[in-house]
Amino acid sequence: MARPYQGYKLNGKKCVGTTTILGSFGDKGALIHSANRLGLEGKSIKEEWYTKAANIGTLAHDLFEAYINPKVEPPDLTEYDSEAIEKANIAFGSAKEWFKQSNLEIIDTEVSYVSETHQFGGTIDAIGRSKGSPNNEVHILDWKTGANIYGSALFQVAAYSLLIEEFTEYKVTGFHVVRFSKEFGDFVHRYFPELNRQKNNFPALRKIYTLLKETEKRAR
């Protein structure tokens, strides 16, 4: 998911993004454990996380994005080694097969909104619709390239439904979180028919985020 280059703005002022808010509440334990494991194995964090491993998930993601959106140019494969290309193509093939069987059609991609009501911004990877369903009923789709799908991903897509409902006539009737594994190129799809609790409580997280930042300043 790519946010606007200059970040989110509301009435000319910077506005916090969805992932930044959720990052303040995330469990960093998994990252610490993973970093410790790499250290014990004598592996470079930079190489494994940001170069070698990242290539596989990122490439699979980029291949799939170009597949569902004809306006997106396919990735330049010369930037990747043969192992990354092979694993990424496996994940990409699985993603294509899932999408063909999903009965979904993509109606928009990389859609950015900034909520005046709740004071946050977000960029939705894709908005889709089940073929044959009413035109106002849509699904939110989000692509991940991390090691796992965490609970924050559910809050994230639920927050996007607040944005969609504020700016459109759409009714969100389903959520899809798709993950392309950073290390192995595995493909994982999770579907959630509703995330009402996460949606209804995200505005509270937004307010607590502001309180956290104000408290940090006071504590200095």
Tab-separated table of N, CA, C and O in Angstrom, residues 12-108:
chain	number	residue	atom	x	y	z
A	12	GLY	N	-4.808	21.532	4.388
A	12	GLY	CA	-3.443	22.036	4.251
A	12	GLY	C	-2.483	21.591	5.332
A	12	GLY	O	-1.288	21.877	5.255
A	13	LYS	N	-2.968	20.886	6.343
A	13	LYS	CA	-2.109	20.439	7.435
A	13	LYS	C	-1.901	18.932	7.370
A	13	LYS	O	-2.776	18.203	6.915
A	14	LYS	N	-0.730	18.478	7.832
A	14	LYS	CA	-0.438	17.051	7.825
A	14	LYS	C	-1.430	16.294	8.702
A	14	LYS	O	-1.830	16.759	9.763
A	15	CYS	N	-1.799	15.114	8.231
A	15	CYS	CA	-2.746	14.283	8.955
A	15	CYS	C	-2.170	12.876	9.070
A	15	CYS	O	-1.567	12.359	8.123
A	16	VAL	N	-2.339	12.255	10.208
A	16	VAL	CA	-1.754	10.941	10.456
A	16	VAL	C	-2.436	9.866	9.615
A	16	VAL	O	-3.629	9.940	9.314
A	17	GLY	N	-1.649	8.869	9.209
A	17	GLY	CA	-2.173	7.764	8.426
A	17	GLY	C	-2.597	6.591	9.296
A	17	GLY	O	-2.189	6.466	10.455
A	18	THR	N	-3.388	5.720	8.724
A	18	THR	CA	-3.919	4.562	9.448
A	18	THR	C	-2.818	3.690	10.025
A	18	THR	O	-2.850	3.304	11.198
A	19	THR	N	-1.818	3.351	9.205
A	19	THR	CA	-0.766	2.438	9.669
A	19	THR	C	0.100	3.079	10.745
A	19	THR	O	0.617	2.382	11.620
A	20	THR	N	0.258	4.403	10.703
A	20	THR	CA	1.025	5.088	11.748
A	20	THR	C	0.301	4.991	13.084
A	20	THR	O	0.924	4.754	14.128
A	21	ILE	N	-1.008	5.175	13.055
A	21	ILE	CA	-1.801	5.045	14.280
A	21	ILE	C	-1.655	3.646	14.854
A	21	ILE	O	-1.339	3.461	16.034
A	22	LEU	N	-1.855	2.640	14.017
A	22	LEU	CA	-1.805	1.255	14.493
A	22	LEU	C	-0.405	0.853	14.919
A	22	LEU	O	-0.241	0.007	15.808
A	23	GLY	N	0.616	1.475	14.328
A	23	GLY	CA	1.988	1.164	14.700
A	23	GLY	C	2.299	1.521	16.141
A	23	GLY	O	3.210	0.956	16.751
A	24	SER	N	1.538	2.450	16.697
A	24	SER	CA	1.742	2.844	18.091
A	24	SER	C	1.226	1.810	19.076
A	24	SER	O	1.580	1.826	20.248
A	25	PHE	N	0.379	0.890	18.579
A	25	PHE	CA	-0.208	-0.123	19.456
A	25	PHE	C	0.285	-1.526	19.141
A	25	PHE	O	-0.100	-2.480	19.816
A	26	GLY	N	1.150	-1.646	18.111
A	26	GLY	CA	1.575	-2.962	17.653
A	26	GLY	C	2.483	-3.677	18.641
A	26	GLY	O	3.180	-3.069	19.444
A	27	ASP	N	2.483	-5.021	18.553
A	27	ASP	CA	3.348	-5.862	19.378
A	27	ASP	C	4.669	-6.033	18.660
A	27	ASP	O	4.741	-6.663	17.609
A	28	LYS	N	5.739	-5.466	19.219
A	28	LYS	CA	7.049	-5.554	18.597
A	28	LYS	C	7.781	-6.852	18.954
A	28	LYS	O	8.889	-7.085	18.513
A	29	GLY	N	7.132	-7.701	19.767
A	29	GLY	CA	7.790	-8.927	20.213
A	29	GLY	C	8.187	-9.838	19.072
A	29	GLY	O	9.261	-10.443	19.086
A	30	ALA	N	7.334	-9.941	18.063
A	30	ALA	CA	7.629	-10.819	16.934
A	30	ALA	C	8.861	-10.335	16.181
A	30	ALA	O	9.690	-11.131	15.731
A	31	LEU	N	9.000	-9.008	16.033
A	31	LEU	CA	10.165	-8.465	15.348
A	31	LEU	C	11.436	-8.718	16.138
A	31	LEU	O	12.482	-9.054	15.571
A	32	ILE	N	11.360	-8.551	17.449
A	32	ILE	CA	12.530	-8.788	18.288
A	32	ILE	C	12.958	-10.246	18.214
A	32	ILE	O	14.141	-10.569	18.102
A	33	HIS	N	11.988	-11.148	18.275
A	33	HIS	CA	12.283	-12.579	18.201
A	33	HIS	C	12.940	-12.931	16.863
A	33	HIS	O	13.917	-13.682	16.811
A	34	SER	N	12.398	-12.373	15.785
A	34	SER	CA	12.945	-12.660	14.462
A	34	SER	C	14.367	-12.132	14.323
A	34	SER	O	15.244	-12.796	13.781
A	35	ALA	N	14.608	-10.913	14.826
A	35	ALA	CA	15.951	-10.336	14.765
A	35	ALA	C	16.935	-11.164	15.584
A	35	ALA	O	18.082	-11.398	15.163
A	36	ASN	N	16.498	-11.629	16.736
A	36	ASN	CA	17.360	-12.453	17.582
A	36	ASN	C	17.704	-13.771	16.882
A	36	ASN	O	18.849	-14.240	16.932
A	37	ARG	N	16.711	-14.378	16.231
A	37	ARG	CA	16.939	-15.637	15.521
A	37	ARG	C	17.974	-15.464	14.408
A	37	ARG	O	18.878	-16.293	14.241
A	38	LEU	N	17.853	-14.375	13.651
A	38	LEU	CA	18.809	-14.122	12.576
A	38	LEU	C	20.212	-13.934	13.130
A	38	LEU	O	21.203	-14.400	12.557
A	39	GLY	N	20.300	-13.233	14.278
A	39	GLY	CA	21.605	-13.014	14.894
A	39	GLY	C	22.254	-14.317	15.321
A	39	GLY	O	23.449	-14.536	15.105
A	40	LEU	N	21.466	-15.204	15.926
A	40	LEU	CA	21.989	-16.494	16.357
A	40	LEU	C	22.431	-17.351	15.173
A	40	LEU	O	23.344	-18.174	15.295
A	41	GLU	N	21.787	-17.160	14.035
A	41	GLU	CA	22.150	-17.914	12.837
A	41	GLU	C	23.272	-17.246	12.053
A	41	GLU	O	23.698	-17.750	11.017
A	42	GLY	N	23.741	-16.103	12.559
A	42	GLY	CA	24.829	-15.404	11.888
A	42	GLY	C	24.429	-14.738	10.591
A	42	GLY	O	25.263	-14.508	9.716
A	43	LYS	N	23.149	-14.389	10.471
A	43	LYS	CA	22.648	-13.775	9.244
A	43	LYS	C	22.483	-12.275	9.434
A	43	LYS	O	22.249	-11.793	10.539
A	44	SER	N	22.589	-11.551	8.340
A	44	SER	CA	22.453	-10.103	8.355
A	44	SER	C	20.984	-9.705	8.305
A	44	SER	O	20.241	-10.149	7.423
A	45	ILE	N	20.559	-8.868	9.263
A	45	ILE	CA	19.185	-8.374	9.262
A	45	ILE	C	18.905	-7.586	7.988
A	45	ILE	O	17.858	-7.726	7.363
A	46	LYS	N	19.858	-6.755	7.600
A	46	LYS	CA	19.673	-5.951	6.385
A	46	LYS	C	19.479	-6.835	5.165
A	46	LYS	O	18.598	-6.593	4.334
A	47	GLU	N	20.291	-7.880	5.052
A	47	GLU	CA	20.214	-8.769	3.887
A	47	GLU	C	18.925	-9.571	3.883
A	47	GLU	O	18.254	-9.678	2.855
A	48	GLU	N	18.564	-10.143	5.023
A	48	GLU	CA	17.417	-11.033	5.081
A	48	GLU	C	16.086	-10.290	5.037
A	48	GLU	O	15.127	-10.754	4.430
A	49	TRP	N	16.005	-9.143	5.705
A	49	TRP	CA	14.737	-8.414	5.777
A	49	TRP	C	14.530	-7.451	4.628
A	49	TRP	O	13.439	-7.346	4.081
A	50	TYR	N	15.569	-6.734	4.276
A	50	TYR	CA	15.385	-5.610	3.354
A	50	TYR	C	15.938	-5.845	1.955
A	50	TYR	O	15.753	-5.016	1.082
A	51	THR	N	16.609	-6.970	1.741
A	51	THR	CA	17.144	-7.243	0.412
A	51	THR	C	16.639	-8.572	-0.107
A	51	THR	O	15.693	-8.637	-0.875
A	52	LYS	N	17.234	-9.660	0.361
A	52	LYS	CA	16.894	-10.981	-0.148
A	52	LYS	C	15.439	-11.349	0.102
A	52	LYS	O	14.690	-11.647	-0.822
A	53	ALA	N	15.030	-11.344	1.383
A	53	ALA	CA	13.684	-11.784	1.724
A	53	ALA	C	12.622	-10.841	1.174
A	53	ALA	O	11.582	-11.269	0.695
A	54	ALA	N	12.904	-9.560	1.270
A	54	ALA	CA	11.914	-8.576	0.823
A	54	ALA	C	11.640	-8.700	-0.665
A	54	ALA	O	10.537	-8.444	-1.128
A	55	ASN	N	12.650	-9.094	-1.439
A	55	ASN	CA	12.489	-9.199	-2.879
A	55	ASN	C	11.370	-10.144	-3.276
A	55	ASN	O	10.593	-9.867	-4.176
A	56	ILE	N	11.286	-11.298	-2.600
A	56	ILE	CA	10.330	-12.328	-2.984
A	56	ILE	C	8.897	-11.831	-2.805
A	56	ILE	O	8.093	-11.872	-3.734
A	57	GLY	N	8.572	-11.376	-1.607
A	57	GLY	CA	7.220	-10.899	-1.350
A	57	GLY	C	6.873	-9.672	-2.167
A	57	GLY	O	5.773	-9.559	-2.694
A	58	THR	N	7.834	-8.757	-2.275
A	58	THR	CA	7.592	-7.529	-3.041
A	58	THR	C	7.372	-7.837	-4.511
A	58	THR	O	6.466	-7.264	-5.149
A	59	LEU	N	8.176	-8.743	-5.071
A	59	LEU	CA	8.028	-9.092	-6.482
A	59	LEU	C	6.680	-9.764	-6.733
A	59	LEU	O	5.987	-9.431	-7.704
A	60	ALA	N	6.296	-10.710	-5.875
A	60	ALA	CA	5.003	-11.381	-6.032
A	60	ALA	C	3.865	-10.362	-5.959
A	60	ALA	O	2.910	-10.411	-6.750
A	61	HIS	N	3.984	-9.445	-5.015
A	61	HIS	CA	2.986	-8.376	-4.867
A	61	HIS	C	2.897	-7.544	-6.128
A	61	HIS	O	1.806	-7.259	-6.646
A	62	ASP	N	4.057	-7.135	-6.668
A	62	ASP	CA	4.075	-6.272	-7.850
A	62	ASP	C	3.539	-6.991	-9.086
A	62	ASP	O	2.872	-6.383	-9.924
A	63	LEU	N	3.837	-8.280	-9.212
A	63	LEU	CA	3.312	-9.064	-10.334
A	63	LEU	C	1.790	-9.145	-10.270
A	63	LEU	O	1.096	-8.985	-11.275
A	64	PHE	N	1.286	-9.380	-9.068
A	64	PHE	CA	-0.168	-9.500	-8.899
A	64	PHE	C	-0.857	-8.163	-9.114
A	64	PHE	O	-1.928	-8.093	-9.732
A	65	GLU	N	-0.251	-7.080	-8.629
A	65	GLU	CA	-0.836	-5.757	-8.798
A	65	GLU	C	-0.952	-5.397	-10.275
A	65	GLU	O	-1.960	-4.827	-10.716
A	66	ALA	N	0.082	-5.738	-11.050
A	66	ALA	CA	0.038	-5.474	-12.489
A	66	ALA	C	-1.010	-6.353	-13.177
A	66	ALA	O	-1.607	-5.946	-14.191
A	67	TYR	N	-1.250	-7.527	-12.619
A	67	TYR	CA	-2.235	-8.459	-13.184
A	67	TYR	C	-3.657	-7.923	-13.026
A	67	TYR	O	-4.477	-8.024	-13.946
A	68	ILE	N	-3.967	-7.361	-11.852
A	68	ILE	CA	-5.342	-6.907	-11.611
A	68	ILE	C	-5.577	-5.480	-12.077
A	68	ILE	O	-6.717	-5.041	-12.196
A	69	ASN	N	-4.489	-4.742	-12.334
A	69	ASN	CA	-4.623	-3.350	-12.747
A	69	ASN	C	-3.817	-3.114	-14.027
A	69	ASN	O	-2.592	-2.991	-13.988
A	70	PRO	N	-4.474	-3.042	-15.172
A	70	PRO	CA	-3.767	-2.871	-16.445
A	70	PRO	C	-2.994	-1.556	-16.550
A	70	PRO	O	-2.137	-1.420	-17.419
A	71	LYS	N	-3.274	-0.610	-15.667
A	71	LYS	CA	-2.562	0.664	-15.702
A	71	LYS	C	-1.183	0.572	-15.042
A	71	LYS	O	-0.361	1.480	-15.182
A	72	VAL	N	-0.937	-0.527	-14.317
A	72	VAL	CA	0.333	-0.708	-13.617
A	72	VAL	C	1.303	-1.495	-14.489
A	72	VAL	O	0.961	-2.549	-15.032
A	73	GLU	N	2.510	-0.991	-14.628
A	73	GLU	CA	3.535	-1.660	-15.427
A	73	GLU	C	4.065	-2.880	-14.679
A	73	GLU	O	4.287	-2.822	-13.464
A	74	PRO	N	4.284	-4.012	-15.377
A	74	PRO	CA	4.879	-5.189	-14.735
A	74	PRO	C	6.262	-4.845	-14.189
A	74	PRO	O	6.961	-3.990	-14.741
A	75	PRO	N	6.677	-5.463	-13.103
A	75	PRO	CA	7.987	-5.152	-12.512
A	75	PRO	C	9.141	-5.569	-13.423
A	75	PRO	O	9.011	-6.495	-14.230
A	76	ASP	N	10.270	-4.892	-13.286
A	76	ASP	CA	11.473	-5.193	-14.043
A	76	ASP	C	12.182	-6.373	-13.379
A	76	ASP	O	12.758	-6.240	-12.301
A	77	LEU	N	12.154	-7.527	-14.020
A	77	LEU	CA	12.716	-8.743	-13.423
A	77	LEU	C	14.231	-8.722	-13.347
A	77	LEU	O	14.825	-9.537	-12.620
A	78	THR	N	14.872	-7.823	-14.063
A	78	THR	CA	16.341	-7.776	-14.028
A	78	THR	C	16.858	-7.331	-12.657
A	78	THR	O	18.040	-7.494	-12.358
A	79	GLU	N	15.976	-6.784	-11.838
A	79	GLU	CA	16.379	-6.330	-10.512
A	79	GLU	C	16.411	-7.466	-9.490
A	79	GLU	O	16.836	-7.273	-8.354
A	80	TYR	N	15.965	-8.672	-9.887
A	80	TYR	CA	15.836	-9.782	-8.954
A	80	TYR	C	16.675	-10.973	-9.396
A	80	TYR	O	16.885	-11.188	-10.604
A	81	ASP	N	17.119	-11.779	-8.422
A	81	ASP	CA	17.873	-12.981	-8.777
A	81	ASP	C	16.904	-14.106	-9.129
A	81	ASP	O	15.695	-14.022	-8.914
A	82	SER	N	17.432	-15.201	-9.687
A	82	SER	CA	16.601	-16.292	-10.207
A	82	SER	C	15.786	-16.973	-9.118
A	82	SER	O	14.646	-17.386	-9.338
A	83	GLU	N	16.352	-17.085	-7.911
A	83	GLU	CA	15.628	-17.727	-6.807
A	83	GLU	C	14.411	-16.908	-6.407
A	83	GLU	O	13.321	-17.445	-6.201
A	84	ALA	N	14.593	-15.597	-6.317
A	84	ALA	CA	13.479	-14.721	-5.955
A	84	ALA	C	12.389	-14.774	-7.016
A	84	ALA	O	11.199	-14.812	-6.695
A	85	ILE	N	12.785	-14.778	-8.275
A	85	ILE	CA	11.808	-14.819	-9.372
A	85	ILE	C	11.014	-16.117	-9.336
A	85	ILE	O	9.787	-16.117	-9.491
A	86	GLU	N	11.704	-17.228	-9.115
A	86	GLU	CA	11.030	-18.530	-9.081
A	86	GLU	C	10.004	-18.593	-7.950
A	86	GLU	O	8.849	-18.992	-8.154
A	87	LYS	N	10.401	-18.186	-6.749
A	87	LYS	CA	9.492	-18.245	-5.602
A	87	LYS	C	8.352	-17.238	-5.749
A	87	LYS	O	7.202	-17.532	-5.400
A	88	ALA	N	8.678	-16.065	-6.269
A	88	ALA	CA	7.644	-15.048	-6.452
A	88	ALA	C	6.600	-15.501	-7.470
A	88	ALA	O	5.401	-15.250	-7.303
A	89	ASN	N	7.030	-16.182	-8.510
A	89	ASN	CA	6.099	-16.664	-9.527
A	89	ASN	C	5.169	-17.740	-8.990
A	89	ASN	O	4.019	-17.870	-9.427
A	90	ILE	N	5.665	-18.530	-8.036
A	90	ILE	CA	4.805	-19.530	-7.403
A	90	ILE	C	3.679	-18.832	-6.637
A	90	ILE	O	2.502	-19.200	-6.740
A	91	ALA	N	4.057	-17.825	-5.843
A	91	ALA	CA	3.063	-17.062	-5.085
A	91	ALA	C	2.113	-16.327	-6.027
A	91	ALA	O	0.895	-16.295	-5.791
A	92	PHE	N	2.659	-15.753	-7.081
A	92	PHE	CA	1.844	-15.029	-8.053
A	92	PHE	C	0.845	-15.963	-8.720
A	92	PHE	O	-0.330	-15.617	-8.905
A	93	GLY	N	1.294	-17.166	-9.058
A	93	GLY	CA	0.396	-18.147	-9.669
A	93	GLY	C	-0.744	-18.523	-8.738
A	93	GLY	O	-1.900	-18.642	-9.165
A	94	SER	N	-0.425	-18.685	-7.445
A	94	SER	CA	-1.464	-19.005	-6.459
A	94	SER	C	-2.447	-17.855	-6.315
A	94	SER	O	-3.658	-18.069	-6.181
A	95	ALA	N	-1.928	-16.634	-6.338
A	95	ALA	CA	-2.786	-15.456	-6.221
A	95	ALA	C	-3.731	-15.342	-7.411
A	95	ALA	O	-4.920	-15.024	-7.255
A	96	LYS	N	-3.207	-15.595	-8.598
A	96	LYS	CA	-4.051	-15.539	-9.795
A	96	LYS	C	-5.158	-16.584	-9.733
A	96	LYS	O	-6.311	-16.306	-10.083
A	97	GLU	N	-4.805	-17.789	-9.289
A	97	GLU	CA	-5.801	-18.858	-9.203
A	97	GLU	C	-6.884	-18.510	-8.192
A	97	GLU	O	-8.073	-18.730	-8.433
A	98	TRP	N	-6.452	-17.958	-7.046
A	98	TRP	CA	-7.438	-17.531	-6.052
A	98	TRP	C	-8.363	-16.476	-6.628
A	98	TRP	O	-9.591	-16.548	-6.467
A	99	PHE	N	-7.791	-15.487	-7.314
A	99	PHE	CA	-8.595	-14.382	-7.818
A	99	PHE	C	-9.599	-14.863	-8.867
A	99	PHE	O	-10.747	-14.407	-8.894
A	100	LYS	N	-9.204	-15.803	-9.699
A	100	LYS	CA	-10.110	-16.339	-10.711
A	100	LYS	C	-11.306	-17.032	-10.069
A	100	LYS	O	-12.420	-16.981	-10.588
A	101	GLN	N	-11.061	-17.694	-8.941
A	101	GLN	CA	-12.122	-18.441	-8.272
A	101	GLN	C	-12.934	-17.581	-7.300
A	101	GLN	O	-13.977	-18.016	-6.811
A	102	SER	N	-12.447	-16.375	-7.024
A	102	SER	CA	-13.081	-15.536	-6.004
A	102	SER	C	-14.388	-14.894	-6.448
A	102	SER	O	-15.150	-14.398	-5.624
A	103	ASN	N	-14.621	-14.843	-7.744
A	103	ASN	CA	-15.798	-14.177	-8.305
A	103	ASN	C	-15.772	-12.673	-8.048
A	103	ASN	O	-16.801	-12.011	-8.035
A	104	LEU	N	-14.567	-12.129	-7.834
A	104	LEU	CA	-14.416	-10.703	-7.593
A	104	LEU	C	-14.030	-9.969	-8.872
A	104	LEU	O	-13.348	-10.521	-9.738
A	105	GLU	N	-14.439	-8.729	-8.961
A	105	GLU	CA	-13.967	-7.832	-9.999
A	105	GLU	C	-13.470	-6.559	-9.322
A	105	GLU	O	-14.091	-6.058	-8.394
A	106	ILE	N	-12.328	-6.070	-9.774
A	106	ILE	CA	-11.730	-4.876	-9.180
A	106	ILE	C	-12.358	-3.641	-9.809
A	106	ILE	O	-12.409	-3.511	-11.031
A	107	ILE	N	-12.808	-2.719	-8.967
A	107	ILE	CA	-13.423	-1.499	-9.508
A	107	ILE	C	-12.558	-0.264	-9.266
A	107	ILE	O	-12.761	0.762	-9.890
A	108	ASP	N	-11.564	-0.370	-8.371
A	108	ASP	CA	-10.644	0.753	-8.160
A	108	ASP	C	-9.439	0.273	-7.359
A	108	ASP	O	-9.525	-0.710	-6.616
